Coordinates of C-alpha atoms in Angstrom, one line a residue:
Chain Y
M1 CA 0.0 0.0 0.0
T2 CA 1.2 3.5 -0.8
Q3 CA 2.1 5.4 2.3
P4 CA 1.4 9.2 2.4
A5 CA 4.0 11.8 3.3
P6 CA 4.2 12.3 7.1
V7 CA 1.6 14.9 8.1
H8 CA 2.7 17.9 10.2
A9 CA -0.1 20.3 9.6
S10 CA -1.1 22.6 12.5
G11 CA -4.7 22.8 13.6
V12 CA -5.5 19.4 12.1
D13 CA -5.9 15.9 13.6
N14 CA -2.8 14.5 11.8
D15 CA -3.7 10.9 12.4
R16 CA -7.1 11.4 10.9
L17 CA -5.7 13.3 7.9
S18 CA -3.1 10.6 7.4
A19 CA -5.8 7.9 7.3
Q20 CA -7.8 10.0 4.7
L21 CA -4.7 10.4 2.6
R22 CA -4.0 6.7 2.7
F23 CA -7.5 6.1 1.2
V24 CA -7.0 8.9 -1.4
L25 CA -3.7 7.4 -2.5
E26 CA -5.0 3.8 -2.5
T27 CA -8.0 4.8 -4.7
D28 CA -5.6 6.2 -7.3
K29 CA -5.2 2.5 -8.3
L30 CA -8.7 2.5 -9.8
K31 CA -7.1 4.3 -12.7
R32 CA -5.3 1.1 -13.6
I33 CA -8.2 -1.3 -13.5
L34 CA -9.3 -1.9 -17.0
R35 CA -12.8 -2.7 -18.1
R36 CA -13.7 -4.9 -21.1
N37 CA -15.4 -2.1 -23.2
L38 CA -13.5 0.4 -25.3
L39 CA -13.7 4.2 -25.2
V40 CA -16.3 5.6 -27.6
D41 CA -13.5 6.3 -30.2
G42 CA -12.4 2.7 -30.0
S43 CA -8.8 3.7 -29.2
R44 CA -8.3 1.6 -26.0
R45 CA -10.0 -0.1 -23.1
E46 CA -11.7 2.1 -20.5
N47 CA -10.5 2.2 -16.9
D48 CA -12.7 2.2 -13.8
A49 CA -11.8 5.7 -12.7
E50 CA -12.6 7.5 -15.9
H51 CA -15.7 5.3 -16.2
S52 CA -16.9 6.4 -12.8
W53 CA -16.4 10.1 -13.7
H54 CA -18.3 9.6 -16.9
L55 CA -21.2 7.8 -15.2
A56 CA -21.5 10.5 -12.5
L57 CA -21.6 13.2 -15.2
T58 CA -24.1 11.2 -17.3
A59 CA -26.4 10.6 -14.4
R60 CA -26.6 14.3 -13.9
V61 CA -27.3 15.0 -17.6
F62 CA -30.0 12.3 -17.5
A63 CA -31.4 13.2 -14.1
E64 CA -34.8 14.1 -15.5
Y65 CA -35.3 10.4 -16.5
A66 CA -35.0 9.2 -12.9
P67 CA -38.3 8.7 -11.0
E68 CA -39.6 11.8 -9.4
G69 CA -38.0 12.6 -6.1
T70 CA -34.7 10.7 -6.8
D71 CA -31.8 12.5 -5.0
I72 CA -29.3 13.0 -7.8
D73 CA -26.6 14.1 -5.4
R74 CA -26.9 10.7 -3.7
V75 CA -26.8 9.0 -7.2
T76 CA -23.6 10.9 -7.8
E77 CA -22.1 9.7 -4.5
L78 CA -23.1 6.1 -5.2
L79 CA -21.4 6.2 -8.7
L80 CA -18.2 7.8 -7.3
V81 CA -17.6 4.9 -5.0
H82 CA -19.3 2.0 -6.8
D83 CA -16.2 0.5 -8.4
I84 CA -13.6 1.1 -5.7
V85 CA -13.7 -2.6 -4.6
E86 CA -12.4 -3.5 -8.1
I87 CA -9.0 -2.3 -7.0
D88 CA -8.7 -5.7 -5.3
A89 CA -11.5 -7.7 -6.9
G90 CA -10.8 -6.7 -10.5
D91 CA -13.5 -5.9 -13.1
T92 CA -15.9 -8.8 -13.5
F93 CA -17.3 -9.0 -17.1
I94 CA -21.0 -9.5 -16.8
Y95 CA -21.1 -12.2 -19.4
D96 CA -18.4 -14.2 -17.7
S97 CA -20.6 -16.5 -15.6
A98 CA -17.7 -18.3 -13.8
A99 CA -16.3 -15.0 -12.5
V100 CA -19.7 -13.7 -11.6
Q101 CA -20.1 -16.6 -9.2
D102 CA -17.5 -15.6 -6.7
Q103 CA -17.7 -11.9 -7.5
V104 CA -19.8 -11.1 -4.4
E105 CA -17.2 -12.7 -2.0
R106 CA -14.2 -11.1 -3.7
E107 CA -15.8 -7.7 -3.7
R108 CA -16.9 -8.0 0.0
L109 CA -13.3 -8.7 1.0
A110 CA -12.1 -5.8 -1.0
A111 CA -14.6 -3.5 0.6
D112 CA -13.5 -4.7 4.1
R113 CA -9.9 -3.8 3.3
I114 CA -10.1 -0.6 1.3
F115 CA -12.9 1.2 3.1
A116 CA -11.1 0.5 6.5
L117 CA -8.2 2.7 5.4
L118 CA -10.5 5.7 6.2
P119 CA -11.3 6.9 9.7
A120 CA -14.1 4.7 11.1
D121 CA -17.0 7.2 10.6
Q122 CA -16.1 7.7 7.0
A123 CA -15.4 4.0 6.4
E124 CA -18.9 3.2 7.6
R125 CA -20.4 5.9 5.3
V126 CA -18.6 4.6 2.2
R127 CA -19.6 1.1 3.1
T128 CA -23.3 2.2 3.4
L129 CA -23.1 3.8 -0.1
W130 CA -21.6 0.7 -1.6
D131 CA -24.1 -1.6 0.0
E132 CA -26.9 0.6 -1.2
F133 CA -25.6 0.5 -4.7
E134 CA -25.3 -3.2 -4.7
A135 CA -28.7 -3.9 -3.1
R136 CA -30.6 -1.8 -5.7
E137 CA -33.5 -1.2 -3.3
T138 CA -33.6 2.6 -3.4
P139 CA -34.5 4.7 -6.5
E140 CA -31.1 6.3 -6.3
A141 CA -29.3 2.9 -6.5
R142 CA -31.6 1.7 -9.3
F143 CA -31.0 4.8 -11.3
A144 CA -27.2 4.7 -10.7
K145 CA -27.2 1.0 -11.8
A146 CA -29.2 1.9 -14.9
V147 CA -26.7 4.4 -16.0
D148 CA -23.9 2.0 -15.2
R149 CA -25.5 -0.6 -17.5
L150 CA -26.3 1.9 -20.3
A151 CA -22.8 3.2 -20.7
P152 CA -21.1 0.1 -22.1
M153 CA -24.0 -0.3 -24.5
L154 CA -23.3 3.1 -25.9
A155 CA -19.6 2.3 -26.1
N156 CA -20.5 -1.0 -27.9
W157 CA -22.8 0.7 -30.4
H158 CA -20.1 3.2 -31.2
T159 CA -17.4 0.7 -31.7
D160 CA -19.1 -1.6 -34.3
G161 CA -20.5 -3.9 -31.6
G162 CA -17.5 -3.8 -29.3
T163 CA -17.5 -6.5 -26.7
W164 CA -20.8 -8.0 -28.1
V165 CA -19.0 -8.9 -31.3
Q166 CA -15.7 -9.7 -29.7
L167 CA -17.2 -12.2 -27.3
G168 CA -20.1 -13.5 -29.4
V169 CA -22.9 -12.2 -27.1
S170 CA -26.5 -12.9 -28.1
K171 CA -29.3 -10.4 -28.2
G172 CA -31.1 -12.5 -25.6
Q173 CA -28.1 -12.1 -23.2
V174 CA -28.1 -8.3 -23.7
L175 CA -31.9 -8.0 -23.2
E176 CA -31.5 -9.9 -19.9
K177 CA -29.0 -7.3 -18.6
V178 CA -31.1 -4.4 -19.9
K179 CA -34.0 -5.2 -17.6
I180 CA -32.0 -3.4 -14.9
I181 CA -32.0 -0.2 -16.9
A182 CA -35.7 -0.1 -17.2
E183 CA -36.0 -0.8 -13.5
G184 CA -34.0 2.3 -12.8
S185 CA -35.5 4.5 -15.5
Q186 CA -38.4 3.9 -17.8
A187 CA -37.0 6.4 -20.4
L188 CA -33.5 5.0 -20.4
G189 CA -34.9 1.5 -20.6
A190 CA -36.9 2.5 -23.7
Y191 CA -33.8 4.0 -25.2
A192 CA -31.7 1.0 -24.4
A193 CA -34.3 -1.2 -26.1
S194 CA -34.2 0.9 -29.3
L195 CA -30.4 0.7 -29.2
I196 CA -30.6 -3.0 -29.1
E197 CA -33.0 -3.2 -32.0
D198 CA -30.7 -1.0 -34.1
S199 CA -27.7 -3.1 -33.0
E200 CA -29.5 -6.3 -34.1
R201 CA -30.1 -4.7 -37.6
R202 CA -26.4 -4.0 -37.8
G203 CA -25.5 -7.6 -37.0
Y204 CA -23.7 -6.9 -33.7
F205 CA -25.2 -10.0 -31.9
A206 CA -24.3 -13.6 -32.2
G207 CA -26.8 -16.0 -33.7
Chain O
M1 CA -18.1 15.0 -33.5
T2 CA -19.5 11.6 -32.6
Q3 CA -23.1 11.2 -33.6
P4 CA -25.3 9.1 -31.3
A5 CA -27.5 6.3 -32.5
P6 CA -30.9 7.5 -33.8
V7 CA -33.3 7.7 -30.8
H8 CA -36.7 6.0 -31.1
A9 CA -37.7 5.8 -27.5
S10 CA -41.4 6.0 -26.7
G11 CA -42.5 8.5 -24.0
V12 CA -39.4 10.6 -24.4
D13 CA -38.6 13.9 -26.2
N14 CA -36.2 12.2 -28.7
D15 CA -34.6 15.5 -29.9
R16 CA -33.8 16.4 -26.3
L17 CA -32.4 12.9 -25.5
S18 CA -30.3 13.1 -28.7
A19 CA -28.8 16.4 -27.7
Q20 CA -28.0 14.9 -24.2
L21 CA -26.4 11.9 -25.8
R22 CA -24.2 14.0 -28.1
F23 CA -22.8 15.7 -25.0
V24 CA -22.3 12.4 -23.2
L25 CA -20.5 11.0 -26.2
E26 CA -18.4 14.2 -26.7
T27 CA -17.3 14.3 -23.1
D28 CA -15.9 10.7 -23.5
K29 CA -13.0 12.5 -25.2
L30 CA -11.8 13.9 -21.8
K31 CA -10.4 10.4 -21.2
R32 CA -7.8 11.1 -23.9
I33 CA -6.6 14.5 -22.6
L34 CA -3.4 13.9 -20.8
R35 CA -2.1 16.0 -17.9
R36 CA 1.6 16.5 -17.1
N37 CA 1.5 14.7 -13.7
L38 CA 1.9 10.9 -13.3
L39 CA -0.3 8.5 -11.5
V40 CA 0.7 8.0 -7.9
D41 CA 2.5 4.8 -8.9
G42 CA 4.5 6.6 -11.6
S43 CA 3.3 4.2 -14.3
R44 CA 1.9 6.8 -16.8
R45 CA 0.5 10.3 -17.1
E46 CA -2.9 10.9 -15.7
N47 CA -5.9 11.9 -17.9
D48 CA -8.5 14.5 -17.2
A49 CA -11.4 12.2 -16.8
E50 CA -9.8 9.9 -14.1
H51 CA -8.4 13.1 -12.5
S52 CA -11.9 14.6 -12.3
W53 CA -13.2 11.4 -10.6
H54 CA -10.4 11.3 -8.1
L55 CA -10.9 15.0 -7.3
A56 CA -14.6 14.6 -6.7
L57 CA -13.9 11.6 -4.4
T58 CA -11.1 13.4 -2.6
A59 CA -13.3 16.5 -2.1
R60 CA -15.9 14.4 -0.3
V61 CA -13.2 12.6 1.9
F62 CA -11.8 16.1 2.8
A63 CA -15.2 17.7 3.2
E64 CA -14.6 18.5 6.8
Y65 CA -11.7 20.8 5.9
A66 CA -14.0 23.1 3.9
P67 CA -15.3 26.2 5.6
E68 CA -18.5 25.6 7.6
G69 CA -21.6 25.7 5.4
T70 CA -19.8 24.7 2.2
D71 CA -22.1 22.7 0.0
I72 CA -20.1 19.6 -0.8
D73 CA -22.6 18.4 -3.5
R74 CA -22.0 21.6 -5.3
V75 CA -18.3 21.2 -5.0
T76 CA -18.7 17.7 -6.5
E77 CA -20.7 19.1 -9.4
L78 CA -18.0 21.8 -10.0
L79 CA -15.3 19.2 -10.1
L80 CA -17.2 16.9 -12.4
V81 CA -17.4 19.6 -15.1
H82 CA -14.3 21.7 -14.4
D83 CA -12.0 20.2 -17.0
I84 CA -14.5 19.5 -19.9
V85 CA -13.2 22.5 -21.8
E86 CA -9.8 20.9 -22.1
I87 CA -11.3 18.5 -24.8
D88 CA -10.7 21.5 -27.1
A89 CA -8.3 23.7 -25.2
G90 CA -6.0 20.9 -24.0
D91 CA -4.4 20.7 -20.6
T92 CA -2.5 23.9 -19.7
F93 CA 0.5 23.2 -17.5
I94 CA 0.4 25.8 -14.7
Y95 CA 4.2 26.5 -15.0
D96 CA 4.0 27.1 -18.7
S97 CA 3.5 30.9 -18.7
A98 CA 3.2 31.3 -22.5
A99 CA 0.3 28.8 -22.6
V100 CA -1.3 30.3 -19.5
Q101 CA -1.6 33.6 -21.4
D102 CA -4.2 32.6 -24.0
Q103 CA -5.7 29.8 -21.8
V104 CA -8.7 31.9 -20.9
E105 CA -9.7 32.6 -24.5
R106 CA -9.1 29.0 -25.6
E107 CA -11.2 27.6 -22.8
R108 CA -14.0 30.1 -23.4
L109 CA -14.3 29.1 -27.0
A110 CA -14.3 25.4 -25.9
A111 CA -17.1 26.1 -23.4
D112 CA -19.1 27.8 -26.1
R113 CA -18.9 24.8 -28.4
I114 CA -19.1 21.9 -26.0
F115 CA -21.8 23.0 -23.5
A116 CA -24.0 24.1 -26.5
L117 CA -24.3 20.4 -27.4
L118 CA -26.8 20.1 -24.5
P119 CA -30.4 21.3 -24.5
A120 CA -30.3 25.1 -23.8
D121 CA -31.4 24.8 -20.1
Q122 CA -28.7 22.3 -19.3
A123 CA -26.1 24.1 -21.4
E124 CA -26.7 27.2 -19.2
R125 CA -26.5 25.2 -16.0
V126 CA -23.1 23.6 -16.9
R127 CA -21.8 27.0 -18.1
T128 CA -22.8 28.5 -14.7
L129 CA -20.9 25.8 -12.9
W130 CA -17.8 26.2 -15.0
D131 CA -17.9 30.0 -14.6
E132 CA -18.3 29.6 -10.8
F133 CA -15.3 27.3 -10.7
E134 CA -13.1 29.6 -12.7
A135 CA -14.2 32.8 -10.7
R136 CA -13.3 31.2 -7.3
E137 CA -15.7 33.6 -5.6
T138 CA -17.8 31.1 -3.7
P139 CA -16.6 28.8 -0.9
E140 CA -17.5 25.8 -3.1
A141 CA -15.4 27.0 -6.0
R142 CA -12.5 27.9 -3.7
F143 CA -12.6 24.5 -2.0
A144 CA -12.9 22.7 -5.4
K145 CA -9.9 24.6 -6.7
A146 CA -7.9 23.8 -3.5
V147 CA -8.4 20.1 -4.1
D148 CA -7.5 20.5 -7.7
R149 CA -4.2 22.1 -6.7
L150 CA -3.4 19.7 -4.0
A151 CA -3.8 16.5 -6.1
P152 CA -0.8 17.0 -8.4
M153 CA 1.4 17.9 -5.4
L154 CA 0.5 14.6 -3.9
A155 CA 1.3 12.9 -7.2
N156 CA 4.7 14.7 -7.4
W157 CA 5.6 13.8 -3.8
H158 CA 4.9 10.2 -4.5
T159 CA 6.9 10.1 -7.8
D160 CA 10.2 11.4 -6.5
G161 CA 9.4 15.0 -7.3
G162 CA 7.5 14.3 -10.6
T163 CA 7.0 17.3 -12.8
W164 CA 8.8 19.6 -10.3
V165 CA 12.1 17.7 -10.9
Q166 CA 11.3 17.0 -14.6
L167 CA 10.7 20.7 -15.4
G168 CA 13.0 22.3 -12.8
V169 CA 10.3 24.1 -10.8
S170 CA 11.5 26.1 -7.8
K171 CA 10.1 26.1 -4.3
G172 CA 9.0 29.7 -4.8
Q173 CA 7.0 28.8 -7.9
V174 CA 5.2 26.1 -6.0
L175 CA 4.5 28.2 -2.9
E176 CA 2.9 30.8 -5.2
K177 CA 0.4 28.2 -6.5
V178 CA -0.2 26.9 -3.1
K179 CA -1.8 30.1 -1.9
I180 CA -4.9 29.0 -3.7
I181 CA -5.1 25.9 -1.5
A182 CA -5.0 27.9 1.7
E183 CA -7.7 30.2 0.3
G184 CA -10.0 27.2 -0.2
S185 CA -9.1 25.4 3.0
Q186 CA -6.9 26.4 5.9
A187 CA -6.2 22.8 6.9
L188 CA -5.4 21.6 3.4
G189 CA -3.2 24.7 3.0
A190 CA -1.3 23.8 6.1
Y191 CA -0.9 20.3 4.9
A192 CA 0.3 21.5 1.5
A193 CA 2.9 23.7 3.2
S194 CA 4.2 20.8 5.2
L195 CA 4.4 18.7 2.0
I196 CA 6.5 21.4 0.3
E197 CA 8.9 21.6 3.3
D198 CA 9.4 17.8 3.1
S199 CA 9.8 18.0 -0.7
E200 CA 12.5 20.7 -0.2
R201 CA 14.4 18.4 2.2
R202 CA 14.2 15.7 -0.4
G203 CA 15.7 18.0 -3.0
Y204 CA 12.7 18.0 -5.4
F205 CA 13.0 21.7 -6.2
A206 CA 15.3 23.6 -8.5
G207 CA 17.7 26.3 -7.5

């Protein structure tokens, strides 16, 4: 783990600040965790940190498609922390059923280690956010997850089918994953469905 | 510019959604804008998108060091959009005084083009956020800017002096930039000062 510079700042609880710095430095590693999908211009694979930024921005742009009363600041917070566990657990490709099986356990262990770098009150807060995102029981978590699912579909459409073509994914498999988008946002679900129809016409799905 | 897939989603204003998608796709390009500083592990240069994510997260972790009453959700929003203009204007290294001279004009033109991809109401909102960040007149903008200035200092300390060594930056030059940190947060300003003292002891500064 990366150790921060020794803290000697007056008027600050230096132990607390050191703990916060350890977390900030550790989360820098999210920039090196690669996802399967490419950037929209197809130039390279996307990493989790830039993905998280783009989701947080996209969620705000699409805020009007969330159910009325959804707290978009909470959605933003959920998206900022949702992938941090992948620093230890790695990115699990949603069509890799073997990896999906032990994903929950790997990510739980990662959460235990990484969030605990923070002072206890903040560790608990981040854990609560991550648990909320994963449970998908609040409108905020459902909307955040919807945006998280829509983003790689956009990237795939714009890179001639992207991971769908590369890994021979069928339309049925994609439709299964898309349910989660409609559960978070009716409008984004409808858009995702239209994107899939268009992708089928273009031959992006396996027989 | 990247064109989104044609939108045929029922129950949605398709023109509005198309405009929003154009902005979402265009901002994907921020992932390809490289900054001067390296990642904390020194492995490569950081890009603007992952930098924006890390700042938004860091600002929340350090929220207690903002002046009382600072709206941390607003800080987060400012940080999510603060670098988007660099898609056109490029990253301007703060010790490159020639580039800094026409930076304002280059970034203004970029804002005019990129924000206008959004529906008018949202374009205005993003413009307001960006103007607020740049003006540094609110506690939120000052705190956001403080975190933005602190981050590359952390990266430099953790990469044996990083861009300070590489470009022969003096302690005086760094101290000048650090004033902005103290203006946004007394505690983070004190920490930055201690980091600079330690960096001087390690010989990271020129002359």
